[in-house]
CSV table of C-alpha atoms and ligand atoms in Angstrom, one decimal:
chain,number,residue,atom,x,y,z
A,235,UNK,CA,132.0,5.0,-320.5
A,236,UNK,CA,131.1,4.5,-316.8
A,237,UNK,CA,129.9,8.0,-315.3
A,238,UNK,CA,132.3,9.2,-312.6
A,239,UNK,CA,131.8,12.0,-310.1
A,240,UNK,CA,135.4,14.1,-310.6
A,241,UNK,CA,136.0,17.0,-308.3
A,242,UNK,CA,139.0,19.0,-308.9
A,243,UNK,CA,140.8,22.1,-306.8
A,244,UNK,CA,137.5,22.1,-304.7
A,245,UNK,CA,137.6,24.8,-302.2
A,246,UNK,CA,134.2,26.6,-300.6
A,247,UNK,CA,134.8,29.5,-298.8
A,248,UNK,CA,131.7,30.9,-296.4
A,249,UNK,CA,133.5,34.9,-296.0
A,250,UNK,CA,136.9,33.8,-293.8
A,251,UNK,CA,135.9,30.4,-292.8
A,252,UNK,CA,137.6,27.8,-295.4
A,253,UNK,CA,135.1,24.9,-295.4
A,254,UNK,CA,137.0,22.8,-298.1
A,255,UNK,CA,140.1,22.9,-299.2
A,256,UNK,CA,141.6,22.0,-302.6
A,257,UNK,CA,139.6,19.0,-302.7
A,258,UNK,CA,140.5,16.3,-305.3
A,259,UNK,CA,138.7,13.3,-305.8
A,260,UNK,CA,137.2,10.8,-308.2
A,261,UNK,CA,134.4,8.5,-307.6
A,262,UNK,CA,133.6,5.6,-310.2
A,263,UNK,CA,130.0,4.8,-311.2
A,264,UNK,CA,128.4,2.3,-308.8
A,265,UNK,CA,130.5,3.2,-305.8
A,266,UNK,CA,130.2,3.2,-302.4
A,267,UNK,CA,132.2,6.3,-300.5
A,268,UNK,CA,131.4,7.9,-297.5
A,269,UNK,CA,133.1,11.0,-295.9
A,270,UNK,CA,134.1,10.5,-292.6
A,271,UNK,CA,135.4,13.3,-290.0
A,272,UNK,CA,134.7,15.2,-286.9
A,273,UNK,CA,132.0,18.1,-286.9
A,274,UNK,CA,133.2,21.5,-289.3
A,275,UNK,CA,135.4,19.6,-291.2
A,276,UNK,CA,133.6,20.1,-294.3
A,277,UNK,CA,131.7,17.0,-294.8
A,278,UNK,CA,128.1,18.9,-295.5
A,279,UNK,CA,129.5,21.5,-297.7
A,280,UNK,CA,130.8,18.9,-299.7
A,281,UNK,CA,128.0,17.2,-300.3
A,282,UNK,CA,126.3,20.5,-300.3
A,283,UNK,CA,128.2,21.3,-303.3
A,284,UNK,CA,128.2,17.6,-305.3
A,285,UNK,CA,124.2,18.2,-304.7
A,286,UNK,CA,124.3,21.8,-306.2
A,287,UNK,CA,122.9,23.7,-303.3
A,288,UNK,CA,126.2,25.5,-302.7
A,289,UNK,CA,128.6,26.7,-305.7
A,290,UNK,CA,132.2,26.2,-305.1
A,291,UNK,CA,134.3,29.3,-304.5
A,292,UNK,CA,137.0,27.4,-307.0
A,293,UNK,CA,137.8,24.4,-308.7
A,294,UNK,CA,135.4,22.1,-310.8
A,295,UNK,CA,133.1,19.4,-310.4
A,296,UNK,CA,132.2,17.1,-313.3
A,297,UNK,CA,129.7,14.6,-314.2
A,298,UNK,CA,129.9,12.1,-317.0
A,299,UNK,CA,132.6,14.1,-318.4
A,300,UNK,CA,130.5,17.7,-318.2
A,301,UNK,CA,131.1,20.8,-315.5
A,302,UNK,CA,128.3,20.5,-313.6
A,303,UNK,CA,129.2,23.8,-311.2
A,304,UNK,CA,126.2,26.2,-312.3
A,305,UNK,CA,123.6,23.3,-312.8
A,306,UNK,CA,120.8,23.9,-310.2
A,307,UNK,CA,119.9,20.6,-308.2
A,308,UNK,CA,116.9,19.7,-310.1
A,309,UNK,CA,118.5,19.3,-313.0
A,310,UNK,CA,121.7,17.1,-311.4
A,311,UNK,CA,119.1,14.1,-311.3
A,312,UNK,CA,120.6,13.3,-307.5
A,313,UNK,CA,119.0,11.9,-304.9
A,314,UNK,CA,119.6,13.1,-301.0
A,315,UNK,CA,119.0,11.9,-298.1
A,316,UNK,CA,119.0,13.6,-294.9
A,317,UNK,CA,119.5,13.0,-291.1
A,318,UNK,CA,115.8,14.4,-290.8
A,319,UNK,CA,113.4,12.1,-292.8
A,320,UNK,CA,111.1,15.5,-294.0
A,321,UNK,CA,108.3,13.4,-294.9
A,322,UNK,CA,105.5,15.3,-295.3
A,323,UNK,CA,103.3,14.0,-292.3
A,324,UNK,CA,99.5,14.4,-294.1
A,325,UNK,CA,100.7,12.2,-297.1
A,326,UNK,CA,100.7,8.3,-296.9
A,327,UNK,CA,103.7,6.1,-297.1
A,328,UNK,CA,103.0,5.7,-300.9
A,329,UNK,CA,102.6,9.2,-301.6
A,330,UNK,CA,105.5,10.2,-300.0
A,331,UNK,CA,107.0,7.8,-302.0
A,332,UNK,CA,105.1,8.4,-305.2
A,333,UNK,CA,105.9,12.2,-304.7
A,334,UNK,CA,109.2,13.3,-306.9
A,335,UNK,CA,107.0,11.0,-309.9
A,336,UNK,CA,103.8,12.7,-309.5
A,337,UNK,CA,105.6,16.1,-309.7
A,338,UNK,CA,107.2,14.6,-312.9
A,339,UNK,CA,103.5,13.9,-314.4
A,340,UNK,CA,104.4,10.1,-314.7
A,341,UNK,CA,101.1,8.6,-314.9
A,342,UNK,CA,99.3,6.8,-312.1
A,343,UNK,CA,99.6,3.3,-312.5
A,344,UNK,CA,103.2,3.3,-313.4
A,345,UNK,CA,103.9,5.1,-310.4
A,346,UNK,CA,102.3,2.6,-308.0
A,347,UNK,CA,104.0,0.2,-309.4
A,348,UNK,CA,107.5,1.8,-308.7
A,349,UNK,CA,106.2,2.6,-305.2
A,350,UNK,CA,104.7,-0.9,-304.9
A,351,UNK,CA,108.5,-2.2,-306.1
A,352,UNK,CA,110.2,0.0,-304.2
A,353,UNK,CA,108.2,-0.7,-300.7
A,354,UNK,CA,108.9,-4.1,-301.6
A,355,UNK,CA,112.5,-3.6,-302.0
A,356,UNK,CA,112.7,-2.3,-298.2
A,357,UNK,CA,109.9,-4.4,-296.8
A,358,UNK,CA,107.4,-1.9,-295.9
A,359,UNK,CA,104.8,-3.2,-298.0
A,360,UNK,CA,102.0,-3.6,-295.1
A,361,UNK,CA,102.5,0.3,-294.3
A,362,UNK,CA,102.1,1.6,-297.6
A,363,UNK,CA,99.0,3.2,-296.7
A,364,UNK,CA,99.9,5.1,-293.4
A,365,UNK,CA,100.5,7.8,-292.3
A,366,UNK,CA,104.5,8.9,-291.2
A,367,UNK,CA,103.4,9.7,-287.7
A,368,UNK,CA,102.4,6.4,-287.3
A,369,UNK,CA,105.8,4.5,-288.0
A,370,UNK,CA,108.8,4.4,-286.4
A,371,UNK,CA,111.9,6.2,-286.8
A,372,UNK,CA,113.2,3.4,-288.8
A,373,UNK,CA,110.8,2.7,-291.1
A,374,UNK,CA,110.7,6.5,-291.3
A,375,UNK,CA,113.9,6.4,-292.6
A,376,UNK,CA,113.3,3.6,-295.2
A,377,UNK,CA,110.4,5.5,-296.8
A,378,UNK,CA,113.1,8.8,-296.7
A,379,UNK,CA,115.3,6.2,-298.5
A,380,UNK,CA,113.1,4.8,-301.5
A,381,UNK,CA,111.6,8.1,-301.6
A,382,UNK,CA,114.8,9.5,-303.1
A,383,UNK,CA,115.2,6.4,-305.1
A,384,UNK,CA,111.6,6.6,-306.9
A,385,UNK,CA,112.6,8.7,-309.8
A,386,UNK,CA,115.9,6.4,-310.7
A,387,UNK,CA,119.2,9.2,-309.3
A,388,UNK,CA,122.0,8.5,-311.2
A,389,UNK,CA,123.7,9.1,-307.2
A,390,UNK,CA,122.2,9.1,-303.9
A,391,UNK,CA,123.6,11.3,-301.3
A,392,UNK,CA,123.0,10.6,-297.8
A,393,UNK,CA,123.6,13.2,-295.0
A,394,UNK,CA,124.1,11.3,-291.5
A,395,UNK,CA,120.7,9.7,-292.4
A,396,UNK,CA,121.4,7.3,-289.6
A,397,UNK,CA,122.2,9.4,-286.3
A,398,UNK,CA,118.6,10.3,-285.5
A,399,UNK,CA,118.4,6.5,-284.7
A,400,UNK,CA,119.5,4.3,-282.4
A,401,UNK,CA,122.3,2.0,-282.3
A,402,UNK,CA,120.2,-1.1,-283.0
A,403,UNK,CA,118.6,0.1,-285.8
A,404,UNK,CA,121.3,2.1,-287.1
A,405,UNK,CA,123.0,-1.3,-287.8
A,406,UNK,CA,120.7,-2.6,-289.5
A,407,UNK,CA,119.2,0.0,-291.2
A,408,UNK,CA,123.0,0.7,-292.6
A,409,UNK,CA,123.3,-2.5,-293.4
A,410,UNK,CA,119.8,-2.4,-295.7
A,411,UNK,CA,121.4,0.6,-297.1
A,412,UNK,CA,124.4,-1.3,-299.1
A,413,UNK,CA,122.1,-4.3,-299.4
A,414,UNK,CA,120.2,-1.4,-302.0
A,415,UNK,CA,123.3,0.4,-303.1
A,416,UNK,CA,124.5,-3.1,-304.0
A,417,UNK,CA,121.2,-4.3,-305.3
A,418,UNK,CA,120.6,-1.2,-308.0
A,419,UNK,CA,124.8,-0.4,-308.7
A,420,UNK,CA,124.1,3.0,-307.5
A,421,UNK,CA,126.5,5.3,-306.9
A,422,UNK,CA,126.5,6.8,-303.0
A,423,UNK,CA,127.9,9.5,-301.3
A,424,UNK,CA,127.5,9.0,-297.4
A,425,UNK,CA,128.3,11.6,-295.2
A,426,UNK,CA,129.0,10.6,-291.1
A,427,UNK,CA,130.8,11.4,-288.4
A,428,UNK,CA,130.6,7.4,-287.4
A,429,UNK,CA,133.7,5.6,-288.0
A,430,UNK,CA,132.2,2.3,-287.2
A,431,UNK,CA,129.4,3.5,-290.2
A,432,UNK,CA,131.8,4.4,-292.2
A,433,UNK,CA,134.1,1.3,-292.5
A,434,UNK,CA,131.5,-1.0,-292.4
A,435,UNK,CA,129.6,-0.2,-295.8
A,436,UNK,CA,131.7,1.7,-297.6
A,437,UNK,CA,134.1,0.4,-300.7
A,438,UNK,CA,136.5,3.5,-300.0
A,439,UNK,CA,136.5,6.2,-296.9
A,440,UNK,CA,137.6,10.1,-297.2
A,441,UNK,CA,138.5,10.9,-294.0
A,442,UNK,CA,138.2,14.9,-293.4
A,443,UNK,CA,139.9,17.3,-291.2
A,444,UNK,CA,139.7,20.8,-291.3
A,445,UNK,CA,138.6,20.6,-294.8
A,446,UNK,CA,141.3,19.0,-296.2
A,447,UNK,CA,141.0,15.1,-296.9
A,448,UNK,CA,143.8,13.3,-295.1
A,449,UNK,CA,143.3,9.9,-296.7
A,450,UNK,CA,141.4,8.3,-299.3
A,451,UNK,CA,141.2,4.8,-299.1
A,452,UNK,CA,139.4,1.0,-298.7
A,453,UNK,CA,138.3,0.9,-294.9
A,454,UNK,CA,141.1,-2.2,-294.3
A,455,UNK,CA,143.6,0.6,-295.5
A,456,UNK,CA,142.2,3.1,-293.3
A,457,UNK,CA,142.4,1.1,-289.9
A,458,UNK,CA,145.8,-0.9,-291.0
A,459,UNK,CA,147.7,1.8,-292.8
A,460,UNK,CA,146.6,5.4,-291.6
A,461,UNK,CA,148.9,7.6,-293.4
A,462,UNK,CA,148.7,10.6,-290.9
A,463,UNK,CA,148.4,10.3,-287.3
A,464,UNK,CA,145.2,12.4,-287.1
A,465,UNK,CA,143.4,9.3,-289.1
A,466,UNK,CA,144.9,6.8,-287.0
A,467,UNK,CA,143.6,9.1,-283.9
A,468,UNK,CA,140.5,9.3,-285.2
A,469,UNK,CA,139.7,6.2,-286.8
A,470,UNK,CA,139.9,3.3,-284.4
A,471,UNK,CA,141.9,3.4,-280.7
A,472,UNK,CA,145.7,4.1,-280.7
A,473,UNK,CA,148.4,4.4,-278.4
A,474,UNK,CA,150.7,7.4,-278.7
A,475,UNK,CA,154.6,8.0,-277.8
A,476,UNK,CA,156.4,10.6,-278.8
A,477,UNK,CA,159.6,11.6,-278.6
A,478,UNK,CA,162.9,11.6,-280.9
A,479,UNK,CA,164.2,8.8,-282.8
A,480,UNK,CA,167.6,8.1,-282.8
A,481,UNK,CA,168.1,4.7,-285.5
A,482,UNK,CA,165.6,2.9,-284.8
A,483,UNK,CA,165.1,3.6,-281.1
A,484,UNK,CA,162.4,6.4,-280.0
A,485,UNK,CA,163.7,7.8,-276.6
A,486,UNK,CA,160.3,8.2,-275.4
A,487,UNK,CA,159.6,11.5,-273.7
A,488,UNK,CA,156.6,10.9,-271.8
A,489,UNK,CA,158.8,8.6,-269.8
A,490,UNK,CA,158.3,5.2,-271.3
A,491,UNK,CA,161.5,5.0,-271.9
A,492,UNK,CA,162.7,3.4,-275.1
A,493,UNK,CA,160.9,1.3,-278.0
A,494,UNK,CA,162.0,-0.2,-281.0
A,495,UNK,CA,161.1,0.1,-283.9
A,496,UNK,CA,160.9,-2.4,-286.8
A,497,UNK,CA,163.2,-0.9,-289.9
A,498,UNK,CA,160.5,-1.6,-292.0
A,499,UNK,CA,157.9,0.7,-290.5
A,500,UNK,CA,160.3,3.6,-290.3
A,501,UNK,CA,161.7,2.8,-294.2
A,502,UNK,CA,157.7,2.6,-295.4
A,503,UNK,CA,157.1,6.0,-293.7
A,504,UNK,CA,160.3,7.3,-294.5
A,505,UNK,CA,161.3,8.7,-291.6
A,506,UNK,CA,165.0,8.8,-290.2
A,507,UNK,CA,165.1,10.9,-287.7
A,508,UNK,CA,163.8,13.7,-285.3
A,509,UNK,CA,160.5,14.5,-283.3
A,510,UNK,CA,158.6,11.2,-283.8
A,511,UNK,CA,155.1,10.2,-282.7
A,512,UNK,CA,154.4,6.1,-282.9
A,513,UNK,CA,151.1,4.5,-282.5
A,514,UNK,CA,150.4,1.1,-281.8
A,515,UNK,CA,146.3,-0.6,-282.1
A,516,UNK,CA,145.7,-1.9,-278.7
A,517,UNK,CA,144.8,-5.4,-280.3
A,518,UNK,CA,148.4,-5.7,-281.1
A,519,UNK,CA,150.4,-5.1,-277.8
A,520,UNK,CA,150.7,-8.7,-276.0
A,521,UNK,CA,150.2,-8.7,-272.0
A,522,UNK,CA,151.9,-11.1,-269.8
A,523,UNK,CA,151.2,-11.9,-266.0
A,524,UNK,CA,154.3,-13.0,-265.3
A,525,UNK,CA,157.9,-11.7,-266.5
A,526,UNK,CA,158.8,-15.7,-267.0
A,527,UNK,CA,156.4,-16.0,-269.6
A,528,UNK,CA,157.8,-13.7,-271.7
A,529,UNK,CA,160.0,-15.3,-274.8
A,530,UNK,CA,163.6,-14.8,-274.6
A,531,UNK,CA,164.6,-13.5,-277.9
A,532,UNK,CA,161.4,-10.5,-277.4
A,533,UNK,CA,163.2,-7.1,-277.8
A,534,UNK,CA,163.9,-6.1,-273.8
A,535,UNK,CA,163.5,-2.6,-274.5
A,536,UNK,CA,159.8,-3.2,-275.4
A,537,UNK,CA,158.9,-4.8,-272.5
A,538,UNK,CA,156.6,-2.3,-270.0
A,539,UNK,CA,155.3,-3.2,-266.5
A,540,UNK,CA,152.6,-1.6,-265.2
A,541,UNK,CA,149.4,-2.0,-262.7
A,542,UNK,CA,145.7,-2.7,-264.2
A,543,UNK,CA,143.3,-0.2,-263.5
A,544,UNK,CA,140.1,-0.3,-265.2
A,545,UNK,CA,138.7,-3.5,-267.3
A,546,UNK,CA,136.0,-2.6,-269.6
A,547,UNK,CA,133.8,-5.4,-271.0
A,548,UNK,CA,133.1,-4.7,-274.9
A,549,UNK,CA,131.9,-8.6,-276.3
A,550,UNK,CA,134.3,-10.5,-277.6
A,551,UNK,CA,137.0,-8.3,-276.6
A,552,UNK,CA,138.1,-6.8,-273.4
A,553,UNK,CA,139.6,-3.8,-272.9
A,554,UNK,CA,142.1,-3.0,-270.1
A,555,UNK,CA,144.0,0.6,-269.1
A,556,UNK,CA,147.4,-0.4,-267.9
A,557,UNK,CA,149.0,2.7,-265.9
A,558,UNK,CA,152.8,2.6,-266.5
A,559,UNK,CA,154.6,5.3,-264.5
A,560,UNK,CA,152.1,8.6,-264.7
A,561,UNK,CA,151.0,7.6,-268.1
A,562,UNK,CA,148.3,4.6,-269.6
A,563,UNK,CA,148.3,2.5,-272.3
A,564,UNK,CA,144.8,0.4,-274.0
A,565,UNK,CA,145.3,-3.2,-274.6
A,566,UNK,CA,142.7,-5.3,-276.0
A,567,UNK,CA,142.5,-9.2,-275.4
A,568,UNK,CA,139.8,-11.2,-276.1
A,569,UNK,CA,137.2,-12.2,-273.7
A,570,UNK,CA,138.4,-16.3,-273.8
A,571,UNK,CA,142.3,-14.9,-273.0
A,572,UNK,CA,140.6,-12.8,-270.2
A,573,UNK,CA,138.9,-15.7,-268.5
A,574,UNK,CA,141.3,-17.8,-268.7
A,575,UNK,CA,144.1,-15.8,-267.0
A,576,UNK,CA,141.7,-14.1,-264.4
A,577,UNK,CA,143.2,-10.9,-264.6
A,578,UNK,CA,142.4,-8.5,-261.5
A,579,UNK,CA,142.4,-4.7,-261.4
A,580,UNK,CA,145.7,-3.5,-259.5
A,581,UNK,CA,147.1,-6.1,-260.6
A,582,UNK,CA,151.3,-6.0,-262.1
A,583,UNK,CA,151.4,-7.4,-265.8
A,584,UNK,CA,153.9,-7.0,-268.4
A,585,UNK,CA,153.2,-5.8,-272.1
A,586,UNK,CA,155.1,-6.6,-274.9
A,587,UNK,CA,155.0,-3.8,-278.1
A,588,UNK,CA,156.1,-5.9,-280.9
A,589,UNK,CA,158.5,-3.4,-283.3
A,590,UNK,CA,156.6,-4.4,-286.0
A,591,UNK,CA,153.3,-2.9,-285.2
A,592,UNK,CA,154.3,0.2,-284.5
A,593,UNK,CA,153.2,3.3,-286.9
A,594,UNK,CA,155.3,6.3,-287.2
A,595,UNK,CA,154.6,9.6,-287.7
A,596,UNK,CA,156.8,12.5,-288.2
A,597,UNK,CA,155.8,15.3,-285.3
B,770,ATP,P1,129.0,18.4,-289.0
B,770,ATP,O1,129.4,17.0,-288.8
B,770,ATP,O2,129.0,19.1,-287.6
B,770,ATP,O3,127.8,18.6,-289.8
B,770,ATP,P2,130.7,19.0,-291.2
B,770,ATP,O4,132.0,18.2,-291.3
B,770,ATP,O5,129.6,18.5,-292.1
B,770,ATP,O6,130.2,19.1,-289.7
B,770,ATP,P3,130.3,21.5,-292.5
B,770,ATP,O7,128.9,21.7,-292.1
B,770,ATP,O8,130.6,21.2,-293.9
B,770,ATP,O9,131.1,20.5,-291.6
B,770,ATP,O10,131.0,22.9,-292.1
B,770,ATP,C1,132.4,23.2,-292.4
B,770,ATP,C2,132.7,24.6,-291.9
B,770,ATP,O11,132.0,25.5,-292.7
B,770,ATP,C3,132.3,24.9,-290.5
B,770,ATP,O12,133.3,25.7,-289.9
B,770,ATP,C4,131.0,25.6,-290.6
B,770,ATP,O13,130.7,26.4,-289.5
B,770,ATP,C5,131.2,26.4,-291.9
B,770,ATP,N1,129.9,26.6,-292.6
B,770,ATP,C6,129.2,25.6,-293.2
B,770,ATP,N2,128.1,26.2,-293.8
B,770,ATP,C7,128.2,27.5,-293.6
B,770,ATP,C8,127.4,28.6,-294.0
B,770,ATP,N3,126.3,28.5,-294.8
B,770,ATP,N4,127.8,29.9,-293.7
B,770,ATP,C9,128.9,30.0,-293.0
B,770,ATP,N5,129.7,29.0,-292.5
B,770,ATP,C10,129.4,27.8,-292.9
């Protein structure tokens, strides 16, 4: 029987404030999740809570089949991470490393060879016998890392262990992360307020607001499907209209105007009518120079001009704010489509929002 993490009618309250909210949610053994969400959402508490150090006001979490509510943290045999690496500064790499083992009276020379496999595993072999002062943040973080894994957690959880980095190493230290998680089929629970984080490592995302969990699903799911319009706010860029829907027409009250919408989108979020908010990924609306390129059978009501004002470089993409009457719209295209047109700020060009990738949200 694989053991799963099972958390059922979870709700912390701190006095009035409602961290977490009726919080339901099963995680398999050897899984990769990571709550994702903006700050007081209830992210922390809930790891707080899988961790032991805070006791839910209701509701029941279980390990391996048993209620685990009242078990102190020692005795939940899981491994944390945080954003600070608390190394203790007059110990040396290896015992840091070595510490959780020597506090379980494992003898010596097993545990240098679990530290000598586990510095391995991260390549921090040569530093074993430094001091944490002397390394960098990075390398800081690693030791954090197979610290927490030296006395074999049935579950790592990791608290924003990246943001005290930067980007660069953030990538790739995230990256080393689910190279491990992969490595020893470990079950972790990653908490961040990154987005990009977040979809890049893990096998499903919670996103969080307000203590409630708005969606639970694989990252592709996340960015593709958002099934509320705060996760396709929040996750990724989005456009928004709103304004009410009438068929399959939103009469736009921003004043766009009108869009279609494809039948499809509006039967998949079942919505018929009423105070309607679309989104569309900038990646997805088309931009035109002239109004001759446009294809004949494209749906005129979807067809916007409006003037270029900013162009933002970003790699392999580009990233232009088109203002449209008193309002703007993002539209990405890629940096070989931007060279080839020569696109100029102030310049008129037309955008095409295909009815198909449209979202829709009831408002
Ligand atoms: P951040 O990304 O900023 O860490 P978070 O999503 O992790 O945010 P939590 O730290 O879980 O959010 O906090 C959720 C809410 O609970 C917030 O409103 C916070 O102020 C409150 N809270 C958390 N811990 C306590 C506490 N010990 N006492 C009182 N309120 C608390």
């Amino acid at each position: 029987m694989p053991k799963n993490l099972v958390l059922e009618h979870i709700t912390k309250k701190f006095d009035k404030i409602v961290a977490v909210r009726d919080m339901n949610l099963e995680v398999q053994q050897g899984e990769f999740i990571c709550f994702l969400g903006p700050s007081g959402c209830g992210k922390t508490t809930t790891l707080r809570m899988i961790a032991g150090f805070e006791i839910p006001t209701e509701g029941i979490i279980k390990y391996d089949g048993k209620i685990i509510n009242d078990l102190s943290p020692q005795k939940r045999n899981f491994g944390i991470v945080f954003q600070s690496y608390a190394l203790f500064p007059h110990m040396t790499v290896a015992e840091n490393v070595g510490f959780g083992l020597k506090m379980h009276k494992v003898p010596k020379d097993q545990i240098e060879k679990r530290v000598d496999e586990l510095l391995e595993m991260v390549g921090l072999e040569d530093q074993k016998y430094k001091y944490p002062p002397e390394l960098s943040g990075g390398q800081q973080q690693r030791v954090a890392l197979i610290r927490s894994l030296a006395t074999y957690p049935e579950i790592l959880l990791l608290d924003e262990p990246l943001s005290a980095l930067d980007a660069k190493i953030r990538v790739n230290l995230r990256a080393e992360i689910k190279r491990v998680q992969v490595e020893l089929g470990i079950t972790m629970v990653y908490v961040t307020h990154d987005q990009e984080e977040a979809l890049s490592i893990s096998d499903r995302v919670i996103v969080m607001n307000h203590g409630y969990i708005e969606q639970v699903d694989r990252p592709i799911e996340i960015y593709k499907n958002p099934k509320t319009k705060f996760v396709a706010d929040f996750v990724g860029t989005s456009n928004f209209f709103e304004g009410t829907l009438h068929g399959n027409v939103l009469k736009d009250k921003g004043g766009w105007g009108e869009f279609v919408v494809a039948k499809n989108v509006l039967e998949n979020s079942r919505i018929t009518s009423g105070n309607v908010s679309l989104s569309i990924r900038p990646e997805k609306i088309l931009l035109f120079k002239t109004q001759n390129e446009i294809p004949k059978e494209y749906e005129k009501r979807n067809i916007k001009a409006g003037k270029i004002e900013v162009v933002t470089f970003l790699g392999v993409i580009v990233r232009i704010l088109v203002k449209i009457g008193e309002s703007h719209v993002i539209v990405d295209i890629t940096e070989k489509d931007f060279e080839k047109t020569m696109l100029k700020m102030g310049e008129t060009v037309y955008l095409y929002f295909p009815p198909e990738d449209f979202l829709a949200f009831q408002s």
